[in-house]
Tab-separated table of N, CA and C in Angstrom:
chain	number	residue	atom	x	y	z
W	1	UNK	N	0.806	-1.063	-0.225
W	1	UNK	CA	0.077	0.226	-0.035
W	1	UNK	C	0.848	1.188	0.048
W	2	UNK	N	0.409	2.393	-0.880
W	2	UNK	CA	1.323	3.332	-0.871
W	2	UNK	C	0.571	4.751	0.099
W	3	UNK	N	0.400	4.491	1.140
W	3	UNK	CA	-0.714	5.432	1.965
W	3	UNK	C	0.366	6.783	1.807
W	4	UNK	N	1.185	6.466	2.267
W	4	UNK	CA	2.290	8.044	2.430
W	4	UNK	C	2.681	8.268	1.350
W	5	UNK	N	2.712	9.374	0.547
W	5	UNK	CA	3.407	10.208	-0.666
W	5	UNK	C	4.457	10.731	-0.395
W	6	UNK	N	5.224	10.357	-0.358
W	6	UNK	CA	6.755	11.468	0.038
W	6	UNK	C	7.140	12.243	-0.927
W	7	UNK	N	6.728	13.358	-0.933
W	7	UNK	CA	7.150	14.387	-1.716
W	7	UNK	C	8.385	15.046	-2.299
W	8	UNK	N	8.617	15.241	-3.645
W	8	UNK	CA	10.118	15.428	-3.887
W	8	UNK	C	10.452	16.792	-3.230
W	9	UNK	N	9.335	17.912	-2.989
W	9	UNK	CA	10.085	19.199	-2.426
W	9	UNK	C	9.002	19.214	-1.640
W	10	UNK	N	9.270	20.386	-0.540
W	10	UNK	CA	8.740	20.647	0.644
W	10	UNK	C	7.259	21.284	0.041
W	11	UNK	N	6.170	20.825	0.661
W	11	UNK	CA	4.774	21.365	0.200
W	11	UNK	C	4.294	22.645	0.950
W	12	UNK	N	3.951	23.565	0.466
W	12	UNK	CA	3.556	24.853	1.033
W	12	UNK	C	2.822	25.357	0.202
W	13	UNK	N	2.054	26.577	1.149
W	13	UNK	CA	1.052	27.200	0.491
W	13	UNK	C	1.182	28.513	0.814
W	14	UNK	N	1.165	29.284	0.193
W	14	UNK	CA	1.133	31.213	0.404
W	14	UNK	C	-0.206	31.709	0.266
W	15	UNK	N	-0.493	32.437	1.725
W	15	UNK	CA	-1.833	32.732	2.050
W	15	UNK	C	-2.349	34.101	1.250
W	16	UNK	N	-3.187	34.363	0.724
W	16	UNK	CA	-3.579	35.196	-0.403
W	16	UNK	C	-4.753	36.053	0.445
W	17	UNK	N	-4.879	37.158	0.040
W	17	UNK	CA	-5.919	38.334	0.580
W	17	UNK	C	-7.256	37.287	0.181
W	18	UNK	N	-7.506	36.921	-0.957
W	18	UNK	CA	-8.554	36.159	-1.321
W	18	UNK	C	-9.013	35.037	-0.408
W	19	UNK	N	-7.931	34.244	0.103
W	19	UNK	CA	-8.452	33.233	1.043
W	19	UNK	C	-8.742	33.562	2.526
W	20	UNK	N	-8.254	34.596	2.855
W	20	UNK	CA	-8.694	35.071	3.891
W	20	UNK	C	-10.329	35.814	3.852
W	21	UNK	N	-10.504	36.744	2.838
W	21	UNK	CA	-12.002	37.054	2.543
W	21	UNK	C	-12.716	36.006	2.326
W	22	UNK	N	-12.462	34.797	1.720
W	22	UNK	CA	-13.457	33.808	1.407
W	22	UNK	C	-13.536	33.012	2.860
W	23	UNK	N	-12.900	32.537	3.558
W	23	UNK	CA	-12.784	32.200	4.777
W	23	UNK	C	-13.657	32.779	5.862
W	24	UNK	N	-13.578	33.926	5.533
W	24	UNK	CA	-14.231	34.787	6.619
W	24	UNK	C	-15.926	34.816	6.171
W	25	UNK	N	-15.792	34.818	4.810
W	25	UNK	CA	-17.456	34.869	4.407
W	25	UNK	C	-17.968	33.047	4.620
W	26	UNK	N	-16.926	32.216	4.302
W	26	UNK	CA	-17.988	30.840	4.591
W	26	UNK	C	-18.101	30.797	6.456
W	27	UNK	N	-17.106	31.429	7.067
W	27	UNK	CA	-17.013	31.077	8.514
W	27	UNK	C	-18.158	32.030	9.174
W	28	UNK	N	-18.974	32.888	8.567
W	28	UNK	CA	-19.770	33.687	9.018
W	28	UNK	C	-19.546	34.734	9.680
W	29	UNK	N	-17.963	35.410	9.523
W	29	UNK	CA	-17.324	36.458	9.836
W	29	UNK	C	-17.026	37.323	8.695
W	30	UNK	N	-18.213	37.526	7.803
W	30	UNK	CA	-17.904	38.354	6.657
W	30	UNK	C	-17.686	39.573	6.733
W	31	UNK	N	-17.083	40.315	7.849
W	31	UNK	CA	-16.864	41.160	8.069
W	31	UNK	C	-16.077	42.371	7.027
W	32	UNK	N	-16.554	43.216	6.362
W	32	UNK	CA	-15.708	44.117	5.264
W	32	UNK	C	-14.650	44.592	5.438
W	33	UNK	N	-14.228	44.424	6.562
W	33	UNK	CA	-12.819	45.343	6.910
W	33	UNK	C	-12.033	44.364	6.322
W	34	UNK	N	-10.856	44.884	5.891
W	34	UNK	CA	-9.938	44.255	5.155
W	34	UNK	C	-9.179	43.596	6.573
W	35	UNK	N	-8.934	42.298	6.040
W	35	UNK	CA	-8.040	41.495	7.236
W	35	UNK	C	-6.578	41.378	6.955
W	36	UNK	N	-5.793	41.360	7.906
W	36	UNK	CA	-4.477	41.119	7.310
W	36	UNK	C	-3.662	40.016	8.041
W	37	UNK	N	-4.388	39.262	8.528
W	37	UNK	CA	-3.822	38.109	9.400
W	37	UNK	C	-4.998	37.072	8.988
W	38	UNK	N	-4.455	35.708	8.856
W	38	UNK	CA	-5.218	34.621	8.900
W	38	UNK	C	-5.676	34.066	10.357
W	39	UNK	N	-7.075	33.624	10.369
W	39	UNK	CA	-8.021	32.848	11.319
W	39	UNK	C	-7.115	31.855	11.714
W	40	UNK	N	-6.830	31.481	12.717
W	40	UNK	CA	-5.976	30.538	13.355
W	40	UNK	C	-6.783	29.027	12.576
W	41	UNK	N	-8.120	29.039	12.741
W	41	UNK	CA	-8.881	27.779	12.206
W	41	UNK	C	-8.376	27.670	10.751
W	42	UNK	N	-8.570	28.786	10.038
W	42	UNK	CA	-7.827	28.876	8.525
W	42	UNK	C	-6.559	28.095	8.656
W	43	UNK	N	-5.770	28.117	9.320
W	43	UNK	CA	-4.243	27.941	9.371
W	43	UNK	C	-4.346	26.124	9.375
W	44	UNK	N	-5.185	25.985	10.091
W	44	UNK	CA	-5.506	24.569	10.903
W	44	UNK	C	-5.936	24.021	9.562
W	45	UNK	N	-7.087	24.447	8.686
W	45	UNK	CA	-7.660	24.040	7.584
W	45	UNK	C	-6.362	23.684	6.376
W	46	UNK	N	-5.365	25.047	6.281
W	46	UNK	CA	-4.750	24.993	5.596
W	46	UNK	C	-3.496	23.675	5.579
W	47	UNK	N	-3.276	23.401	6.611
W	47	UNK	CA	-2.212	22.673	7.446
W	47	UNK	C	-2.685	21.124	6.847
W	48	UNK	N	-3.833	21.086	7.379
W	48	UNK	CA	-4.561	19.459	6.508
W	48	UNK	C	-4.729	19.531	4.859
W	49	UNK	N	-5.083	20.486	4.328
W	49	UNK	CA	-4.989	20.344	2.816
W	49	UNK	C	-3.381	20.309	2.338
W	50	UNK	N	-2.376	20.725	3.281
W	50	UNK	CA	-1.266	20.213	3.166
W	50	UNK	C	-0.700	18.577	3.209
W	51	UNK	N	-1.141	18.409	4.269
W	51	UNK	CA	-0.939	16.891	4.829
W	51	UNK	C	-1.980	15.978	3.753
W	52	UNK	N	-3.097	16.439	3.226
W	52	UNK	CA	-3.626	15.485	2.621
W	52	UNK	C	-2.952	15.118	1.070
W	53	UNK	N	-1.835	16.550	0.471
W	53	UNK	CA	-1.173	16.180	-0.406
W	53	UNK	C	-0.277	15.254	-0.093
W	54	UNK	N	0.087	14.588	1.079
W	54	UNK	CA	1.272	13.642	1.574
W	54	UNK	C	0.378	12.201	1.616
W	55	UNK	N	-0.573	12.663	2.485
W	55	UNK	CA	-1.371	11.286	2.773
W	55	UNK	C	-2.619	11.496	1.973
W	56	UNK	N	-2.901	10.116	1.863
W	56	UNK	CA	-4.366	9.605	0.847
W	56	UNK	C	-5.484	9.884	1.787
W	57	UNK	N	-5.980	10.667	2.491
W	57	UNK	CA	-6.934	10.686	3.267
W	57	UNK	C	-8.315	10.321	2.509
W	58	UNK	N	-8.541	10.776	1.468
W	58	UNK	CA	-10.039	10.348	0.927
W	58	UNK	C	-10.177	8.962	1.066
W	59	UNK	N	-9.070	8.334	0.638
W	59	UNK	CA	-9.458	6.601	0.537
W	59	UNK	C	-9.414	6.094	1.987
W	60	UNK	N	-8.573	6.611	2.961
W	60	UNK	CA	-8.562	5.743	4.241
W	60	UNK	C	-8.926	6.257	5.424
W	61	UNK	N	-9.528	7.746	5.566
W	61	UNK	CA	-9.635	8.604	6.578
W	61	UNK	C	-11.240	8.127	7.109
W	62	UNK	N	-11.263	7.623	8.138
W	62	UNK	CA	-12.773	7.170	8.610
W	62	UNK	C	-13.274	8.469	9.897
W	63	UNK	N	-12.687	9.038	10.294
W	63	UNK	CA	-12.689	10.130	11.428
W	63	UNK	C	-11.888	11.322	11.721
W	64	UNK	N	-11.787	12.212	12.003
W	64	UNK	CA	-10.901	12.789	13.033
W	64	UNK	C	-11.574	12.775	14.467
W	65	UNK	N	-10.477	12.281	15.345
W	65	UNK	CA	-11.164	12.065	16.602
W	65	UNK	C	-10.408	12.852	17.650
W	66	UNK	N	-9.481	13.703	17.322
W	66	UNK	CA	-9.114	14.831	18.459
W	66	UNK	C	-8.272	15.689	17.768
W	67	UNK	N	-8.096	17.087	18.442
W	67	UNK	CA	-7.354	18.292	17.876
W	67	UNK	C	-7.152	18.565	18.974
W	68	UNK	N	-5.771	19.192	18.892
W	68	UNK	CA	-5.542	20.106	20.123
W	68	UNK	C	-4.405	20.980	19.411
W	69	UNK	N	-4.552	22.456	19.637
W	69	UNK	CA	-3.643	23.252	18.640
W	69	UNK	C	-2.882	24.508	19.640
W	70	UNK	N	-1.943	24.958	19.051
W	70	UNK	CA	-1.354	26.130	20.159
W	70	UNK	C	-0.664	26.930	18.808
W	71	UNK	N	-0.894	28.310	19.078
W	71	UNK	CA	-0.311	29.371	17.858
W	71	UNK	C	0.442	30.104	18.574
W	72	UNK	N	1.529	30.533	18.225
W	72	UNK	CA	2.368	31.758	18.587
W	72	UNK	C	2.827	32.870	17.881
W	73	UNK	N	2.243	32.811	16.836
W	73	UNK	CA	2.173	34.481	16.320
W	73	UNK	C	0.971	34.305	15.019
W	74	UNK	N	0.642	35.585	14.578
W	74	UNK	CA	-0.510	35.569	13.502
W	74	UNK	C	0.281	34.943	12.246
W	75	UNK	N	-0.174	34.639	11.281
W	75	UNK	CA	0.175	34.318	9.816
W	75	UNK	C	-0.409	35.409	9.016
W	76	UNK	N	0.613	36.612	8.484
W	76	UNK	CA	-0.086	37.671	7.287
W	76	UNK	C	-0.263	37.071	5.938
W	77	UNK	N	-1.016	37.605	5.370
W	77	UNK	CA	-1.221	37.497	3.750
W	77	UNK	C	0.140	37.776	3.056
W	78	UNK	N	0.357	36.932	2.509
W	78	UNK	CA	1.806	36.933	1.653
W	78	UNK	C	2.537	35.832	2.285
W	79	UNK	N	2.414	35.657	3.465
W	79	UNK	CA	3.547	34.426	4.084
W	79	UNK	C	3.130	33.246	3.553
W	80	UNK	N	4.284	32.254	3.699
W	80	UNK	CA	3.787	30.853	2.924
W	80	UNK	C	4.201	30.013	4.255
W	81	UNK	N	2.910	29.220	4.231
W	81	UNK	CA	3.038	28.092	5.270
W	81	UNK	C	3.246	27.180	5.060
W	82	UNK	N	4.016	26.028	5.821
W	82	UNK	CA	4.443	24.959	5.118
W	82	UNK	C	4.295	23.823	6.702
W	83	UNK	N	4.468	22.764	6.537
W	83	UNK	CA	3.859	21.580	7.622
W	83	UNK	C	4.821	20.857	7.722
W	84	UNK	N	5.336	20.375	8.919
W	84	UNK	CA	6.418	19.567	9.330
W	84	UNK	C	5.576	18.513	10.116
W	85	UNK	N	5.904	17.183	9.666
W	85	UNK	CA	4.734	16.274	10.983
W	85	UNK	C	5.811	14.922	11.071
W	86	UNK	N	5.069	14.320	12.416
W	86	UNK	CA	5.896	12.964	12.680
W	86	UNK	C	4.479	12.366	13.334
W	87	UNK	N	4.632	11.159	12.912
W	87	UNK	CA	3.469	10.185	13.300
W	87	UNK	C	3.974	9.747	15.047
W	88	UNK	N	3.349	9.829	15.666
W	88	UNK	CA	3.905	9.578	17.350
W	88	UNK	C	3.058	8.318	17.812
W	89	UNK	N	1.741	8.071	17.560
W	89	UNK	CA	1.326	6.809	18.303
W	89	UNK	C	0.423	6.089	17.237
W	90	UNK	N	-0.023	4.901	17.530
W	90	UNK	CA	-1.240	4.491	17.045
W	90	UNK	C	-1.857	3.400	17.757
W	91	UNK	N	-3.140	3.256	17.615
W	91	UNK	CA	-3.832	2.118	18.259
W	91	UNK	C	-4.488	1.534	17.553
W	92	UNK	N	-5.170	-0.014	17.684
W	92	UNK	CA	-5.797	-0.656	16.874
W	92	UNK	C	-7.324	-0.792	17.636
W	93	UNK	N	-8.473	-0.409	16.713
W	93	UNK	CA	-9.544	-0.449	17.317
W	93	UNK	C	-10.682	-1.445	16.743
W	94	UNK	N	-11.306	-2.530	16.986
W	94	UNK	CA	-11.724	-3.122	16.328
W	94	UNK	C	-11.590	-3.955	15.162
W	95	UNK	N	-12.674	-3.870	14.169
W	95	UNK	CA	-12.237	-4.515	13.100
W	95	UNK	C	-11.680	-3.452	11.888
W	96	UNK	N	-10.257	-3.563	11.502
W	96	UNK	CA	-9.784	-2.772	10.952
W	96	UNK	C	-9.828	-1.088	10.611
W	97	UNK	N	-9.931	-0.555	12.348
W	97	UNK	CA	-9.560	0.297	12.558
W	97	UNK	C	-8.518	1.054	13.042
W	98	UNK	N	-7.717	2.119	12.685
W	98	UNK	CA	-6.353	2.244	13.758
W	98	UNK	C	-6.304	3.886	13.408
W	99	UNK	N	-6.132	4.142	14.815
W	99	UNK	CA	-6.022	5.462	15.198
W	99	UNK	C	-4.664	6.266	15.243
W	100	UNK	N	-4.231	7.160	15.278
W	100	UNK	CA	-2.829	7.669	14.596
W	100	UNK	C	-2.678	9.155	15.297
W	101	UNK	N	-1.742	9.333	16.237
W	101	UNK	CA	-1.704	10.592	16.607
W	101	UNK	C	-0.531	11.446	15.772
W	102	UNK	N	-0.776	12.443	15.175
W	102	UNK	CA	0.312	13.153	14.084
W	102	UNK	C	0.503	14.558	14.884
W	103	UNK	N	1.758	14.809	15.030
W	103	UNK	CA	1.956	16.035	15.727
W	103	UNK	C	2.410	17.052	14.433
W	104	UNK	N	2.057	17.983	14.219
W	104	UNK	CA	2.190	18.806	13.150
W	104	UNK	C	2.754	20.246	13.538
W	105	UNK	N	3.800	20.585	12.701
W	105	UNK	CA	4.580	22.009	13.343
W	105	UNK	C	4.143	22.627	11.967
W	106	UNK	N	3.313	24.037	12.336
W	106	UNK	CA	3.086	25.014	11.223
W	106	UNK	C	4.119	25.829	11.100
W	107	UNK	N	5.145	26.172	9.775
W	107	UNK	CA	5.935	26.749	9.429
W	107	UNK	C	6.023	27.851	8.656
W	108	UNK	N	6.561	29.002	9.227
W	108	UNK	CA	6.609	30.068	7.985
W	108	UNK	C	8.298	30.578	8.258
W	109	UNK	N	8.567	30.592	7.141
W	109	UNK	CA	9.789	31.433	7.442
W	109	UNK	C	10.954	30.527	8.361
W	110	UNK	N	10.825	29.125	8.301
W	110	UNK	CA	11.828	28.186	9.048
W	110	UNK	C	11.448	28.866	10.826
W	111	UNK	N	10.432	29.215	11.260
W	111	UNK	CA	9.818	29.393	12.326
W	111	UNK	C	8.752	28.774	12.562
W	112	UNK	N	8.324	28.044	13.854
W	112	UNK	CA	7.306	27.239	14.150
W	112	UNK	C	6.350	28.682	14.622
W	113	UNK	N	5.046	28.615	13.737
W	113	UNK	CA	4.232	29.423	14.129
W	113	UNK	C	2.750	29.080	15.153
W	114	UNK	N	2.642	27.653	14.707
W	114	UNK	CA	2.147	26.763	15.527
W	114	UNK	C	1.978	25.531	15.424
W	115	UNK	N	1.513	24.751	16.618
W	115	UNK	CA	1.768	23.681	16.419
W	115	UNK	C	0.854	22.529	17.155
W	116	UNK	N	0.515	21.559	16.737
W	116	UNK	CA	-0.898	20.753	17.182
W	116	UNK	C	-0.551	19.105	17.107
W	117	UNK	N	-1.474	18.506	17.795
W	117	UNK	CA	-1.858	17.026	17.810
W	117	UNK	C	-3.104	17.123	16.989
W	118	UNK	N	-2.824	15.944	15.708
W	118	UNK	CA	-4.184	15.411	15.077
W	118	UNK	C	-4.394	14.239	15.183
W	119	UNK	N	-5.243	14.007	15.973
W	119	UNK	CA	-5.911	12.398	15.679
W	119	UNK	C	-6.818	12.021	14.876
W	120	UNK	N	-6.258	10.854	14.042
W	120	UNK	CA	-7.249	10.462	13.135
W	120	UNK	C	-7.258	9.345	13.525
W	121	UNK	N	-8.878	8.623	12.759
W	121	UNK	CA	-8.696	6.868	12.766
W	121	UNK	C	-8.802	6.605	11.011
W	122	UNK	N	-8.075	5.651	10.812
W	122	UNK	CA	-8.097	5.307	9.545
W	122	UNK	C	-8.457	3.744	9.212
W	123	UNK	N	-9.269	3.206	8.141
W	123	UNK	CA	-9.019	2.057	8.076
W	123	UNK	C	-8.180	1.254	7.265
W	124	UNK	N	-7.043	1.682	7.485
W	124	UNK	CA	-5.961	0.926	7.042
W	124	UNK	C	-4.516	1.171	8.031
W	125	UNK	N	-3.661	0.093	8.384
W	125	UNK	CA	-2.819	0.582	8.882
W	125	UNK	C	-1.296	1.333	8.074
W	126	UNK	N	-0.688	2.562	8.589
W	126	UNK	CA	0.267	3.281	8.034
W	126	UNK	C	1.377	2.018	7.499
């Protein structure tokens, strides 16, 4: 099984003004004032999107069972977010259900701007 696709280069995502405006509209915070920084929830979504380019989540994800995040500074429009991750733990539940805790560091310009533990349940072992 080729569950984890190792990319040839670091996967990253630059944050644009349109990203922030769209997120604010979708989250019900469609304040028309121009925002200069991303919402922390948006950073989590971007990080998971980046991980999805590494993990084949569509085929194997059963559920997200836990999340715990800490943020150290805001991320501005124009900054590029990348993700470093480490698989910490796994447990087997019943018939073909596996829980993994993944430590995620959100990185901008080689500085960790946020970190979290993402608990996911998969229908296959890593």
